[in-house]
PDB file of C-alpha atoms and ligand atoms in Angstrom:
ATOM      1  CA  MET A   1     -15.208  34.910  18.680  1.00  0.00           C
ATOM      2  CA  LYS A   2     -15.933  34.040  15.093  1.00  0.00           C
ATOM      3  CA  ASP A   3     -19.163  34.195  13.244  1.00  0.00           C
ATOM      4  CA  GLY A   4     -20.920  35.678  16.369  1.00  0.00           C
ATOM      5  CA  LYS A   5     -19.867  32.443  18.078  1.00  0.00           C
ATOM      6  CA  GLN A   6     -17.579  31.662  20.941  1.00  0.00           C
ATOM      7  CA  TRP A   7     -14.854  29.262  19.908  1.00  0.00           C
ATOM      8  CA  TYR A   8     -12.264  27.670  21.873  1.00  0.00           C
ATOM      9  CA  PHE A   9      -9.472  25.644  20.121  1.00  0.00           C
ATOM     10  CA  MET A  10      -7.771  22.558  21.397  1.00  0.00           C
ATOM     11  CA  GLU A  11      -4.331  23.566  20.384  1.00  0.00           C
ATOM     12  CA  GLU A  12      -4.808  26.470  22.659  1.00  0.00           C
ATOM     13  CA  LYS A  13      -6.063  24.449  25.570  1.00  0.00           C
ATOM     14  CA  TYR A  14      -3.328  21.707  25.175  1.00  0.00           C
ATOM     15  CA  PRO A  15      -0.418  23.443  23.590  1.00  0.00           C
ATOM     16  CA  GLU A  16       1.839  20.606  24.552  1.00  0.00           C
ATOM     17  CA  LEU A  17       0.087  18.292  22.317  1.00  0.00           C
ATOM     18  CA  GLY A  18       0.171  20.408  19.308  1.00  0.00           C
ATOM     19  CA  ASN A  19      -2.105  19.219  16.568  1.00  0.00           C
ATOM     20  CA  LEU A  20      -1.658  15.450  17.614  1.00  0.00           C
ATOM     21  CA  MET A  21      -4.417  15.175  20.253  1.00  0.00           C
ATOM     22  CA  PRO A  22      -4.823  11.749  21.671  1.00  0.00           C
ATOM     23  CA  ARG A  23      -8.308  10.311  21.019  1.00  0.00           C
ATOM     24  CA  ASP A  24      -9.193   9.962  24.501  1.00  0.00           C
ATOM     25  CA  ILE A  25      -8.534  13.686  25.178  1.00  0.00           C
ATOM     26  CA  THR A  26     -10.359  14.650  22.079  1.00  0.00           C
ATOM     27  CA  ALA A  27     -13.410  12.635  22.883  1.00  0.00           C
ATOM     28  CA  ARG A  28     -13.667  13.954  26.399  1.00  0.00           C
ATOM     29  CA  GLU A  29     -13.279  17.448  25.248  1.00  0.00           C
ATOM     30  CA  ILE A  30     -15.954  16.920  22.719  1.00  0.00           C
ATOM     31  CA  TRP A  31     -18.309  15.198  25.096  1.00  0.00           C
ATOM     32  CA  LYS A  32     -17.969  17.838  27.902  1.00  0.00           C
ATOM     33  CA  VAL A  33     -19.051  20.758  25.748  1.00  0.00           C
ATOM     34  CA  SER A  34     -21.320  18.721  23.396  1.00  0.00           C
ATOM     35  CA  HIS A  35     -24.286  18.880  26.144  1.00  0.00           C
ATOM     36  CA  GLU A  36     -24.351  22.775  25.606  1.00  0.00           C
ATOM     37  CA  SER A  37     -23.084  23.459  22.223  1.00  0.00           C
ATOM     38  CA  GLU A  38     -21.875  21.976  18.984  1.00  0.00           C
ATOM     39  CA  VAL A  39     -18.375  20.981  18.067  1.00  0.00           C
ATOM     40  CA  PHE A  40     -16.833  21.313  14.907  1.00  0.00           C
ATOM     41  CA  LEU A  41     -13.806  19.709  12.980  1.00  0.00           C
ATOM     42  CA  ASP A  42     -12.211  22.478  10.943  1.00  0.00           C
ATOM     43  CA  MET A  43     -10.386  21.020   7.888  1.00  0.00           C
ATOM     44  CA  THR A  44     -10.698  24.277   5.836  1.00  0.00           C
ATOM     45  CA  GLU A  45      -6.811  24.870   6.086  1.00  0.00           C
ATOM     46  CA  ILE A  46      -5.886  21.465   4.703  1.00  0.00           C
ATOM     47  CA  SER A  47      -4.168  21.572   1.121  1.00  0.00           C
ATOM     48  CA  GLU A  48      -6.322  20.468  -1.780  1.00  0.00           C
ATOM     49  CA  GLU A  49      -3.581  18.021  -2.667  1.00  0.00           C
ATOM     50  CA  ILE A  50      -4.012  16.254   0.794  1.00  0.00           C
ATOM     51  CA  ILE A  51      -7.864  16.287   0.579  1.00  0.00           C
ATOM     52  CA  SER A  52      -7.748  14.723  -3.041  1.00  0.00           C
ATOM     53  CA  ASN A  53      -4.948  12.126  -2.174  1.00  0.00           C
ATOM     54  CA  LYS A  54      -5.765  11.084   1.525  1.00  0.00           C
ATOM     55  CA  LEU A  55      -9.042  12.367   2.526  1.00  0.00           C
ATOM     56  CA  SER A  56     -11.301  12.237  -0.801  1.00  0.00           C
ATOM     57  CA  GLY A  57     -13.595   9.448   0.970  1.00  0.00           C
ATOM     58  CA  LEU A  58     -14.324  11.697   3.897  1.00  0.00           C
ATOM     59  CA  ALA A  59     -14.886  14.795   1.825  1.00  0.00           C
ATOM     60  CA  ASP A  60     -17.224  12.532  -0.395  1.00  0.00           C
ATOM     61  CA  ASP A  61     -19.075  11.430   2.681  1.00  0.00           C
ATOM     62  CA  CYS A  62     -19.490  14.894   4.266  1.00  0.00           C
ATOM     63  CA  MET A  63     -20.783  16.093   0.875  1.00  0.00           C
ATOM     64  CA  THR A  64     -23.271  13.109   0.413  1.00  0.00           C
ATOM     65  CA  TYR A  65     -24.644  12.931   4.034  1.00  0.00           C
ATOM     66  CA  LEU A  66     -24.171  16.520   5.606  1.00  0.00           C
ATOM     67  CA  HIS A  67     -24.190  18.571   2.361  1.00  0.00           C
ATOM     68  CA  LYS A  68     -20.948  20.072   3.504  1.00  0.00           C
ATOM     69  CA  ASP A  69     -17.763  20.816   1.571  1.00  0.00           C
ATOM     70  CA  ILE A  70     -14.975  20.178   4.098  1.00  0.00           C
ATOM     71  CA  ARG A  71     -12.674  22.595   2.001  1.00  0.00           C
ATOM     72  CA  LYS A  72     -14.876  25.502   2.811  1.00  0.00           C
ATOM     73  CA  GLU A  73     -16.682  24.963   6.042  1.00  0.00           C
ATOM     74  CA  PRO A  74     -15.975  23.183   9.565  1.00  0.00           C
ATOM     75  CA  VAL A  75     -18.257  19.984  10.063  1.00  0.00           C
ATOM     76  CA  SER A  76     -19.926  19.112  13.035  1.00  0.00           C
ATOM     77  CA  VAL A  77     -18.589  16.123  15.155  1.00  0.00           C
ATOM     78  CA  LEU A  78     -19.404  13.882  18.082  1.00  0.00           C
ATOM     79  CA  PRO A  79     -17.305  10.917  19.548  1.00  0.00           C
ATOM     80  CA  GLY A  80     -18.278   7.689  17.885  1.00  0.00           C
ATOM     81  CA  ILE A  81     -17.531   3.977  18.863  1.00  0.00           C
ATOM     82  CA  HIS A  82     -14.733   2.597  16.525  1.00  0.00           C
ATOM     83  CA  TYR A  83     -12.754   0.236  18.362  1.00  0.00           C
ATOM     84  CA  PHE A  84     -12.978  -2.367  21.185  1.00  0.00           C
ATOM     85  CA  MET A  85      -9.941  -2.274  23.542  1.00  0.00           C
ATOM     86  CA  GLY A  86      -9.491  -5.521  25.203  1.00  0.00           C
ATOM     87  CA  GLY A  87     -11.130  -8.777  24.233  1.00  0.00           C
ATOM     88  CA  ILE A  88     -10.339 -12.527  24.167  1.00  0.00           C
ATOM     89  CA  LEU A  89      -7.185 -13.344  26.215  1.00  0.00           C
ATOM     90  CA  VAL A  90      -4.256 -14.840  24.051  1.00  0.00           C
ATOM     91  CA  ASP A  91      -0.886 -15.464  24.342  1.00  0.00           C
ATOM     92  CA  GLU A  92       2.065 -14.493  22.086  1.00  0.00           C
ATOM     93  CA  GLN A  93       1.161 -17.045  19.845  1.00  0.00           C
ATOM     94  CA  HIS A  94      -2.610 -15.884  19.681  1.00  0.00           C
ATOM     95  CA  ARG A  95      -3.682 -19.015  21.283  1.00  0.00           C
ATOM     96  CA  THR A  96      -6.713 -18.614  23.555  1.00  0.00           C
ATOM     97  CA  PRO A  97      -7.273 -20.515  27.135  1.00  0.00           C
ATOM     98  CA  ILE A  98      -9.488 -22.899  25.003  1.00  0.00           C
ATOM     99  CA  GLN A  99      -7.617 -25.421  23.358  1.00  0.00           C
ATOM    100  CA  ASN A 100      -7.368 -25.300  19.588  1.00  0.00           C
ATOM    101  CA  LEU A 101      -9.154 -21.669  19.569  1.00  0.00           C
ATOM    102  CA  CYS A 102      -6.766 -18.961  18.303  1.00  0.00           C
ATOM    103  CA  ALA A 103      -7.865 -15.266  17.913  1.00  0.00           C
ATOM    104  CA  ALA A 104      -6.382 -12.280  16.139  1.00  0.00           C
ATOM    105  CA  GLY A 105      -7.656  -8.837  15.378  1.00  0.00           C
ATOM    106  CA  GLU A 106     -10.094  -6.634  17.296  1.00  0.00           C
ATOM    107  CA  CYS A 107     -11.516  -9.432  19.112  1.00  0.00           C
ATOM    108  CA  CYS A 108      -8.636 -10.317  21.130  1.00  0.00           C
ATOM    109  CA  ALA A 109      -6.539  -8.340  23.767  1.00  0.00           C
ATOM    110  CA  GLN A 110      -3.012  -7.672  22.140  1.00  0.00           C
ATOM    111  CA  TYR A 111      -0.844  -4.783  21.218  1.00  0.00           C
ATOM    112  CA  HIS A 112      -2.744  -2.097  22.981  1.00  0.00           C
ATOM    113  CA  GLY A 113      -3.115  -0.905  26.658  1.00  0.00           C
ATOM    114  CA  ALA A 114      -5.791   1.529  27.934  1.00  0.00           C
ATOM    115  CA  ASN A 115      -5.654   3.835  25.010  1.00  0.00           C
ATOM    116  CA  ARG A 116      -6.100   3.561  21.304  1.00  0.00           C
ATOM    117  CA  LEU A 117      -3.250   4.473  18.993  1.00  0.00           C
ATOM    118  CA  GLY A 118      -3.472   4.795  15.338  1.00  0.00           C
ATOM    119  CA  GLY A 119      -2.476   1.789  13.510  1.00  0.00           C
ATOM    120  CA  ASN A 120      -2.948  -0.778  16.132  1.00  0.00           C
ATOM    121  CA  SER A 121      -5.691  -2.403  14.264  1.00  0.00           C
ATOM    122  CA  LEU A 122      -3.223  -2.946  11.267  1.00  0.00           C
ATOM    123  CA  LEU A 123      -0.756  -4.508  13.543  1.00  0.00           C
ATOM    124  CA  GLY A 124      -3.412  -6.864  15.388  1.00  0.00           C
ATOM    125  CA  ALA A 125      -5.043  -7.749  11.893  1.00  0.00           C
ATOM    126  CA  LEU A 126      -2.027  -8.263   9.849  1.00  0.00           C
ATOM    127  CA  TYR A 127       0.708  -9.351  12.163  1.00  0.00           C
ATOM    128  CA  GLY A 128      -1.682 -10.902  14.635  1.00  0.00           C
ATOM    129  CA  GLY A 129      -3.593 -12.611  12.039  1.00  0.00           C
ATOM    130  CA  ARG A 130      -0.506 -14.177  10.748  1.00  0.00           C
ATOM    131  CA  VAL A 131       0.840 -15.329  13.936  1.00  0.00           C
ATOM    132  CA  ALA A 132      -2.736 -16.803  14.666  1.00  0.00           C
ATOM    133  CA  ALA A 133      -2.650 -18.592  11.390  1.00  0.00           C
ATOM    134  CA  LYS A 134       0.653 -20.202  12.064  1.00  0.00           C
ATOM    135  CA  SER A 135      -0.545 -21.375  15.410  1.00  0.00           C
ATOM    136  CA  ALA A 136      -3.736 -22.589  13.969  1.00  0.00           C
ATOM    137  CA  CYS A 137      -1.905 -24.819  11.202  1.00  0.00           C
ATOM    138  CA  GLU A 138       0.332 -26.051  13.724  1.00  0.00           C
ATOM    139  CA  GLN A 139      -2.586 -27.356  15.736  1.00  0.00           C
ATOM    140  CA  ALA A 140      -4.463 -28.543  12.669  1.00  0.00           C
ATOM    141  CA  ASP A 141      -2.124 -31.404  12.461  1.00  0.00           C
ATOM    142  CA  VAL A 142      -3.386 -32.944  15.754  1.00  0.00           C
ATOM    143  CA  VAL A 143      -6.885 -31.374  15.867  1.00  0.00           C
ATOM    144  CA  ASP A 144      -9.851 -33.584  14.871  1.00  0.00           C
ATOM    145  CA  LEU A 145     -11.790 -31.034  13.035  1.00  0.00           C
ATOM    146  CA  SER A 146     -14.977 -32.936  13.167  1.00  0.00           C
ATOM    147  CA  CYS A 147     -15.339 -31.491  16.633  1.00  0.00           C
ATOM    148  CA  ALA A 148     -16.006 -28.129  15.377  1.00  0.00           C
ATOM    149  CA  THR A 149     -19.324 -26.947  16.384  1.00  0.00           C
ATOM    150  CA  GLN A 150     -21.851 -24.771  14.695  1.00  0.00           C
ATOM    151  CA  ILE A 151     -22.015 -21.106  15.932  1.00  0.00           C
ATOM    152  CA  ASP A 152     -25.217 -20.345  17.431  1.00  0.00           C
ATOM    153  CA  PHE A 153     -26.452 -16.917  16.361  1.00  0.00           C
ATOM    154  CA  PRO A 154     -28.862 -15.313  18.793  1.00  0.00           C
ATOM    155  CA  PRO A 155     -32.518 -16.300  18.016  1.00  0.00           C
ATOM    156  CA  ALA A 156     -34.845 -13.579  16.780  1.00  0.00           C
ATOM    157  CA  SER A 157     -36.668 -13.520  20.080  1.00  0.00           C
ATOM    158  CA  GLN A 158     -33.542 -12.135  21.817  1.00  0.00           C
ATOM    159  CA  ILE A 159     -33.152  -9.291  19.178  1.00  0.00           C
ATOM    160  CA  SER A 160     -35.018  -6.856  21.621  1.00  0.00           C
ATOM    161  CA  GLU A 161     -32.737  -7.809  24.436  1.00  0.00           C
ATOM    162  CA  ILE A 162     -29.697  -7.386  22.365  1.00  0.00           C
ATOM    163  CA  LYS A 163     -30.989  -3.855  21.551  1.00  0.00           C
ATOM    164  CA  GLN A 164     -31.477  -3.156  25.254  1.00  0.00           C
ATOM    165  CA  LEU A 165     -27.934  -4.388  25.948  1.00  0.00           C
ATOM    166  CA  ASN A 166     -26.714  -2.066  23.369  1.00  0.00           C
ATOM    167  CA  LYS A 167     -28.442   0.775  24.670  1.00  0.00           C
ATOM    168  CA  VAL A 168     -27.104   0.013  28.379  1.00  0.00           C
ATOM    169  CA  MET A 169     -23.408  -0.470  27.065  1.00  0.00           C
ATOM    170  CA  GLN A 170     -23.581   2.944  25.340  1.00  0.00           C
ATOM    171  CA  GLU A 171     -25.068   4.699  28.304  1.00  0.00           C
ATOM    172  CA  THR A 172     -22.697   3.291  30.926  1.00  0.00           C
ATOM    173  CA  MET A 173     -19.386   2.600  29.140  1.00  0.00           C
ATOM    174  CA  GLY A 174     -19.261   5.737  27.141  1.00  0.00           C
ATOM    175  CA  VAL A 175     -16.541   8.479  27.228  1.00  0.00           C
ATOM    176  CA  VAL A 176     -17.062   9.043  30.961  1.00  0.00           C
ATOM    177  CA  ARG A 177     -18.077   6.432  33.430  1.00  0.00           C
ATOM    178  CA  ASN A 178     -18.920   6.360  37.149  1.00  0.00           C
ATOM    179  CA  GLU A 179     -20.062   3.862  39.832  1.00  0.00           C
ATOM    180  CA  ASN A 180     -23.583   4.674  39.795  1.00  0.00           C
ATOM    181  CA  THR A 181     -24.036   4.301  36.261  1.00  0.00           C
ATOM    182  CA  LEU A 182     -21.979   1.070  35.983  1.00  0.00           C
ATOM    183  CA  LEU A 183     -23.934  -0.444  38.851  1.00  0.00           C
ATOM    184  CA  ASN A 184     -27.261   0.560  37.281  1.00  0.00           C
ATOM    185  CA  GLY A 185     -25.879  -0.975  34.003  1.00  0.00           C
ATOM    186  CA  ILE A 186     -25.097  -4.344  35.880  1.00  0.00           C
ATOM    187  CA  GLN A 187     -28.509  -4.448  37.449  1.00  0.00           C
ATOM    188  CA  THR A 188     -30.275  -4.147  33.839  1.00  0.00           C
ATOM    189  CA  VAL A 189     -27.968  -6.774  32.108  1.00  0.00           C
ATOM    190  CA  GLN A 190     -28.232  -9.084  35.022  1.00  0.00           C
ATOM    191  CA  ALA A 191     -31.955  -9.593  33.792  1.00  0.00           C
ATOM    192  CA  LEU A 192     -30.854 -10.466  30.298  1.00  0.00           C
ATOM    193  CA  THR A 193     -29.856 -13.898  28.841  1.00  0.00           C
ATOM    194  CA  GLY A 194     -27.577 -15.216  26.559  1.00  0.00           C
ATOM    195  CA  ASN A 195     -23.694 -14.763  25.617  1.00  0.00           C
ATOM    196  CA  LEU A 196     -23.731 -11.209  24.427  1.00  0.00           C
ATOM    197  CA  PRO A 197     -25.247  -9.997  27.696  1.00  0.00           C
ATOM    198  CA  LEU A 198     -22.667 -12.257  29.642  1.00  0.00           C
ATOM    199  CA  LEU A 199     -19.870 -10.542  27.512  1.00  0.00           C
ATOM    200  CA  GLY A 200     -21.554  -7.229  28.510  1.00  0.00           C
ATOM    201  CA  MET A 201     -21.545  -8.048  32.033  1.00  0.00           C
ATOM    202  CA  ALA A 202     -17.656  -8.935  32.002  1.00  0.00           C
ATOM    203  CA  VAL A 203     -17.109  -5.438  30.512  1.00  0.00           C
ATOM    204  CA  LEU A 204     -19.179  -3.700  33.058  1.00  0.00           C
ATOM    205  CA  LYS A 205     -17.734  -5.504  35.934  1.00  0.00           C
ATOM    206  CA  SER A 206     -14.208  -4.960  34.609  1.00  0.00           C
ATOM    207  CA  ALA A 207     -14.889  -1.289  34.493  1.00  0.00           C
ATOM    208  CA  LEU A 208     -16.374  -1.024  37.802  1.00  0.00           C
ATOM    209  CA  ALA A 209     -13.276  -2.930  39.441  1.00  0.00           C
ATOM    210  CA  ARG A 210     -10.835  -0.415  37.822  1.00  0.00           C
ATOM    211  CA  LYS A 211     -11.242   2.485  40.251  1.00  0.00           C
ATOM    212  CA  GLU A 212      -8.849   4.813  38.500  1.00  0.00           C
ATOM    213  CA  SER A 213      -8.903   6.584  35.179  1.00  0.00           C
ATOM    214  CA  ARG A 214      -6.380   5.442  32.526  1.00  0.00           C
ATOM    215  CA  GLY A 215      -6.405   6.306  28.724  1.00  0.00           C
ATOM    216  CA  ALA A 216     -10.041   5.793  27.246  1.00  0.00           C
ATOM    217  CA  HIS A 217     -11.279   4.316  30.775  1.00  0.00           C
ATOM    218  CA  TRP A 218     -12.247   7.736  32.385  1.00  0.00           C
ATOM    219  CA  ARG A 219     -13.976   7.384  35.705  1.00  0.00           C
ATOM    220  CA  GLU A 220     -15.246  10.737  36.859  1.00  0.00           C
ATOM    221  CA  ASP A 221     -15.461   9.455  40.493  1.00  0.00           C
ATOM    222  CA  TYR A 222     -11.782   8.410  40.027  1.00  0.00           C
ATOM    223  CA  PRO A 223     -10.223  10.973  37.710  1.00  0.00           C
ATOM    224  CA  LYS A 224      -6.633  10.124  38.542  1.00  0.00           C
ATOM    225  CA  SER A 225      -4.239   7.069  37.407  1.00  0.00           C
ATOM    226  CA  ASN A 226      -3.272   4.837  40.157  1.00  0.00           C
ATOM    227  CA  ASP A 227      -0.223   2.862  39.049  1.00  0.00           C
ATOM    228  CA  ASP A 228       0.302   1.080  42.574  1.00  0.00           C
ATOM    229  CA  ASP A 229      -3.038  -0.680  42.162  1.00  0.00           C
ATOM    230  CA  TYR A 230      -3.975  -0.729  38.566  1.00  0.00           C
ATOM    231  CA  LEU A 231      -0.894  -0.702  36.258  1.00  0.00           C
ATOM    232  CA  LYS A 232      -2.264  -4.122  35.275  1.00  0.00           C
ATOM    233  CA  THR A 233      -4.436  -5.816  32.866  1.00  0.00           C
ATOM    234  CA  THR A 234      -7.879  -6.707  33.988  1.00  0.00           C
ATOM    235  CA  VAL A 235      -8.832 -10.314  33.450  1.00  0.00           C
ATOM    236  CA  ALA A 236     -12.583 -11.481  33.339  1.00  0.00           C
ATOM    237  CA  ARG A 237     -13.157 -15.175  33.729  1.00  0.00           C
ATOM    238  CA  PHE A 238     -16.418 -16.811  33.656  1.00  0.00           C
ATOM    239  CA  ASP A 239     -16.543 -20.120  35.871  1.00  0.00           C
ATOM    240  CA  GLY A 240     -19.965 -21.263  34.507  1.00  0.00           C
ATOM    241  CA  LYS A 241     -21.810 -19.423  37.356  1.00  0.00           C
ATOM    242  CA  GLN A 242     -20.375 -16.045  37.719  1.00  0.00           C
ATOM    243  CA  ILE A 243     -17.591 -13.757  36.322  1.00  0.00           C
ATOM    244  CA  GLN A 244     -14.580 -13.300  38.294  1.00  0.00           C
ATOM    245  CA  ILE A 245     -12.405 -10.177  37.921  1.00  0.00           C
ATOM    246  CA  SER A 246      -8.706 -10.097  38.565  1.00  0.00           C
ATOM    247  CA  PHE A 247      -5.566  -8.103  37.762  1.00  0.00           C
ATOM    248  CA  VAL A 248      -2.453  -9.561  36.354  1.00  0.00           C
ATOM    249  CA  PRO A 249       0.885  -7.728  35.878  1.00  0.00           C
ATOM    250  CA  VAL A 250       1.478  -6.175  32.476  1.00  0.00           C
ATOM    251  CA  PRO A 251       4.545  -7.931  30.912  1.00  0.00           C
ATOM    252  CA  GLU A 252       7.452  -5.471  30.771  1.00  0.00           C
ATOM    253  CA  ARG A 253       8.619  -6.323  27.438  1.00  0.00           C
ATOM    254  CA  ARG A 254       7.389  -8.917  24.944  1.00  0.00           C
TER     255      ARG A 254
HETATM  256  C1  LIG B   1     -15.512   4.323  11.645  1.00  0.00           C
HETATM  257  C2  LIG B   1     -14.146   3.364  11.973  1.00  0.00           C
HETATM  258  C3  LIG B   1     -12.996   4.098  11.597  1.00  0.00           C
HETATM  259  C4  LIG B   1     -11.729   3.236  11.946  1.00  0.00           C
HETATM  260  N1  LIG B   1     -10.530   3.888  11.584  1.00  0.00           N
HETATM  261  C5  LIG B   1      -9.564   3.265  11.834  1.00  0.00           C
HETATM  262  C6  LIG B   1      -8.024   3.784  11.565  1.00  0.00           C
HETATM  263  O1  LIG B   1      -8.115   4.899  11.119  1.00  0.00           O
HETATM  264  N2  LIG B   1      -6.895   3.227  11.733  1.00  0.00           N
HETATM  265  C7  LIG B   1      -7.133   1.750  12.428  1.00  0.00           C
HETATM  266  O2  LIG B   1      -5.940   1.059  12.417  1.00  0.00           O
HETATM  267  N3  LIG B   1      -8.183   1.290  12.596  1.00  0.00           N
HETATM  268  C8  LIG B   1      -9.413   1.955  12.451  1.00  0.00           C
HETATM  269  N4  LIG B   1     -10.643   1.296  12.823  1.00  0.00           N
HETATM  270  C9  LIG B   1     -10.739   0.076  13.409  1.00  0.00           C
HETATM  271  C10 LIG B   1     -10.530  -1.005  12.483  1.00  0.00           C
HETATM  272  O3  LIG B   1     -11.185  -0.828  11.300  1.00  0.00           O
HETATM  273  C11 LIG B   1     -10.863  -2.416  13.169  1.00  0.00           C
HETATM  274  O4  LIG B   1     -10.276  -2.482  14.360  1.00  0.00           O
HETATM  275  C12 LIG B   1     -10.472  -3.586  12.109  1.00  0.00           C
HETATM  276  O5  LIG B   1     -11.018  -3.471  10.885  1.00  0.00           O
HETATM  277  C13 LIG B   1     -10.928  -4.976  12.814  1.00  0.00           C
HETATM  278  O6  LIG B   1     -10.707  -6.026  11.896  1.00  0.00           O
HETATM  279  P1  LIG B   1     -10.771  -7.514  12.306  1.00  0.00           P
HETATM  280  O7  LIG B   1     -10.597  -8.281  10.977  1.00  0.00           O
HETATM  281  O8  LIG B   1     -10.165  -7.851  13.609  1.00  0.00           O
HETATM  282  O9  LIG B   1     -12.517  -7.506  12.711  1.00  0.00           O
HETATM  283  P2  LIG B   1     -13.507  -7.241  11.665  1.00  0.00           P
HETATM  284  O10 LIG B   1     -13.032  -6.209  10.427  1.00  0.00           O
HETATM  285  O11 LIG B   1     -14.824  -6.521  12.460  1.00  0.00           O
HETATM  286  O12 LIG B   1     -13.936  -8.662  10.962  1.00  0.00           O
HETATM  287  C14 LIG B   1     -14.620  -9.461  11.652  1.00  0.00           C
HETATM  288  C15 LIG B   1     -15.614 -10.210  10.575  1.00  0.00           C
HETATM  289  O13 LIG B   1     -16.156 -11.585  11.204  1.00  0.00           O
HETATM  290  C16 LIG B   1     -17.458 -11.325  10.594  1.00  0.00           C
HETATM  291  N5  LIG B   1     -18.235 -12.030  11.689  1.00  0.00           N
HETATM  292  C17 LIG B   1     -18.568 -11.509  12.841  1.00  0.00           C
HETATM  293  N6  LIG B   1     -19.549 -12.479  13.749  1.00  0.00           N
HETATM  294  C18 LIG B   1     -19.469 -13.635  12.767  1.00  0.00           C
HETATM  295  C19 LIG B   1     -19.842 -15.053  12.906  1.00  0.00           C
HETATM  296  N7  LIG B   1     -20.655 -15.501  14.209  1.00  0.00           N
HETATM  297  N8  LIG B   1     -19.743 -15.852  11.962  1.00  0.00           N
HETATM  298  C20 LIG B   1     -19.001 -15.430  10.897  1.00  0.00           C
HETATM  299  N9  LIG B   1     -18.377 -14.409  10.737  1.00  0.00           N
HETATM  300  C21 LIG B   1     -18.624 -13.417  11.649  1.00  0.00           C
HETATM  301  C22 LIG B   1     -17.885 -10.012  10.533  1.00  0.00           C
HETATM  302  O14 LIG B   1     -18.955  -9.896   9.614  1.00  0.00           O
HETATM  303  C23 LIG B   1     -16.580  -9.363   9.922  1.00  0.00           C
HETATM  304  O15 LIG B   1     -16.450  -9.434   8.477  1.00  0.00           O
HETATM  305  C24 LIG B   1     -11.825   2.018  12.485  1.00  0.00           C
HETATM  306  C25 LIG B   1     -13.200   1.565  12.716  1.00  0.00           C
HETATM  307  C26 LIG B   1     -14.187   2.058  12.491  1.00  0.00           C
HETATM  308  C27 LIG B   1     -15.612   1.450  12.817  1.00  0.00           C
END
């Protein structure tokens, strides 16, 4: 009890994790209690040296937007989307199944499993970018670049559909998922047209097919991990008509 409020601390609930809580556990804990009460991040015990050297941007943002000084009081927090796990399938040279197309960074599925570890993006963007660039340069000698096509941006008429897709994905693919909400999401997205809804559908169908919980994929109807069936990578392929979901073995070591 502090300031007349009931507090519970993550370090007390997960003593084995100390102060290094994985993001999926933190997000789920916040999600569980956020329906009923406010959740705070307390940074008041962090030294001024660390705040000025490492967290000055965060401190400034909290002051500007929340009018809170993180040195003096806890700030209210909620889980936010900040990384897409999975993505375009690439090989070790960052080549996609489409000839002459390479991918690197957050858009492709590399260097991470079901969870998000700090620094993964740096690896994907810097190392992955370097490998992809090397592959692209090797292909450039043999590729006729005049075949490159213009990217089609969604027309303005599709903006409301994209907003709807955004809403469905937020509601169904959030911190906690279940079969009912995923099926409802699929039903809604089926009525939408274009490439983005197709991508949304691939994500929803992949989450529906994985009947277990692993890392950030938390199914409340299947709360345990099932290595026998799902210690695998989910692959969604579009054959021009429909999306096929399959599971392929995870390479033991790259
Ligand atoms: C709030 C937040 C906090 C984060 N914190 C961390 C962290 O602490 N540590 C960490 O490792 N990662 C963190 N990340 C994740 C990390 O920032 C991203 O994974 C990383 O920046 C992705 O880099 P990228 O180059 O792959 O993609 P992006 O940085 O997204 O670059 C893609 C670029 O492509 C452009 N683009 C998109 N579509 C088109 C198009 N059709 N034509 C032309 N250009 C296009 C976009 O404008 C953009 O400039 C965080 C992300 C967020 C949102």
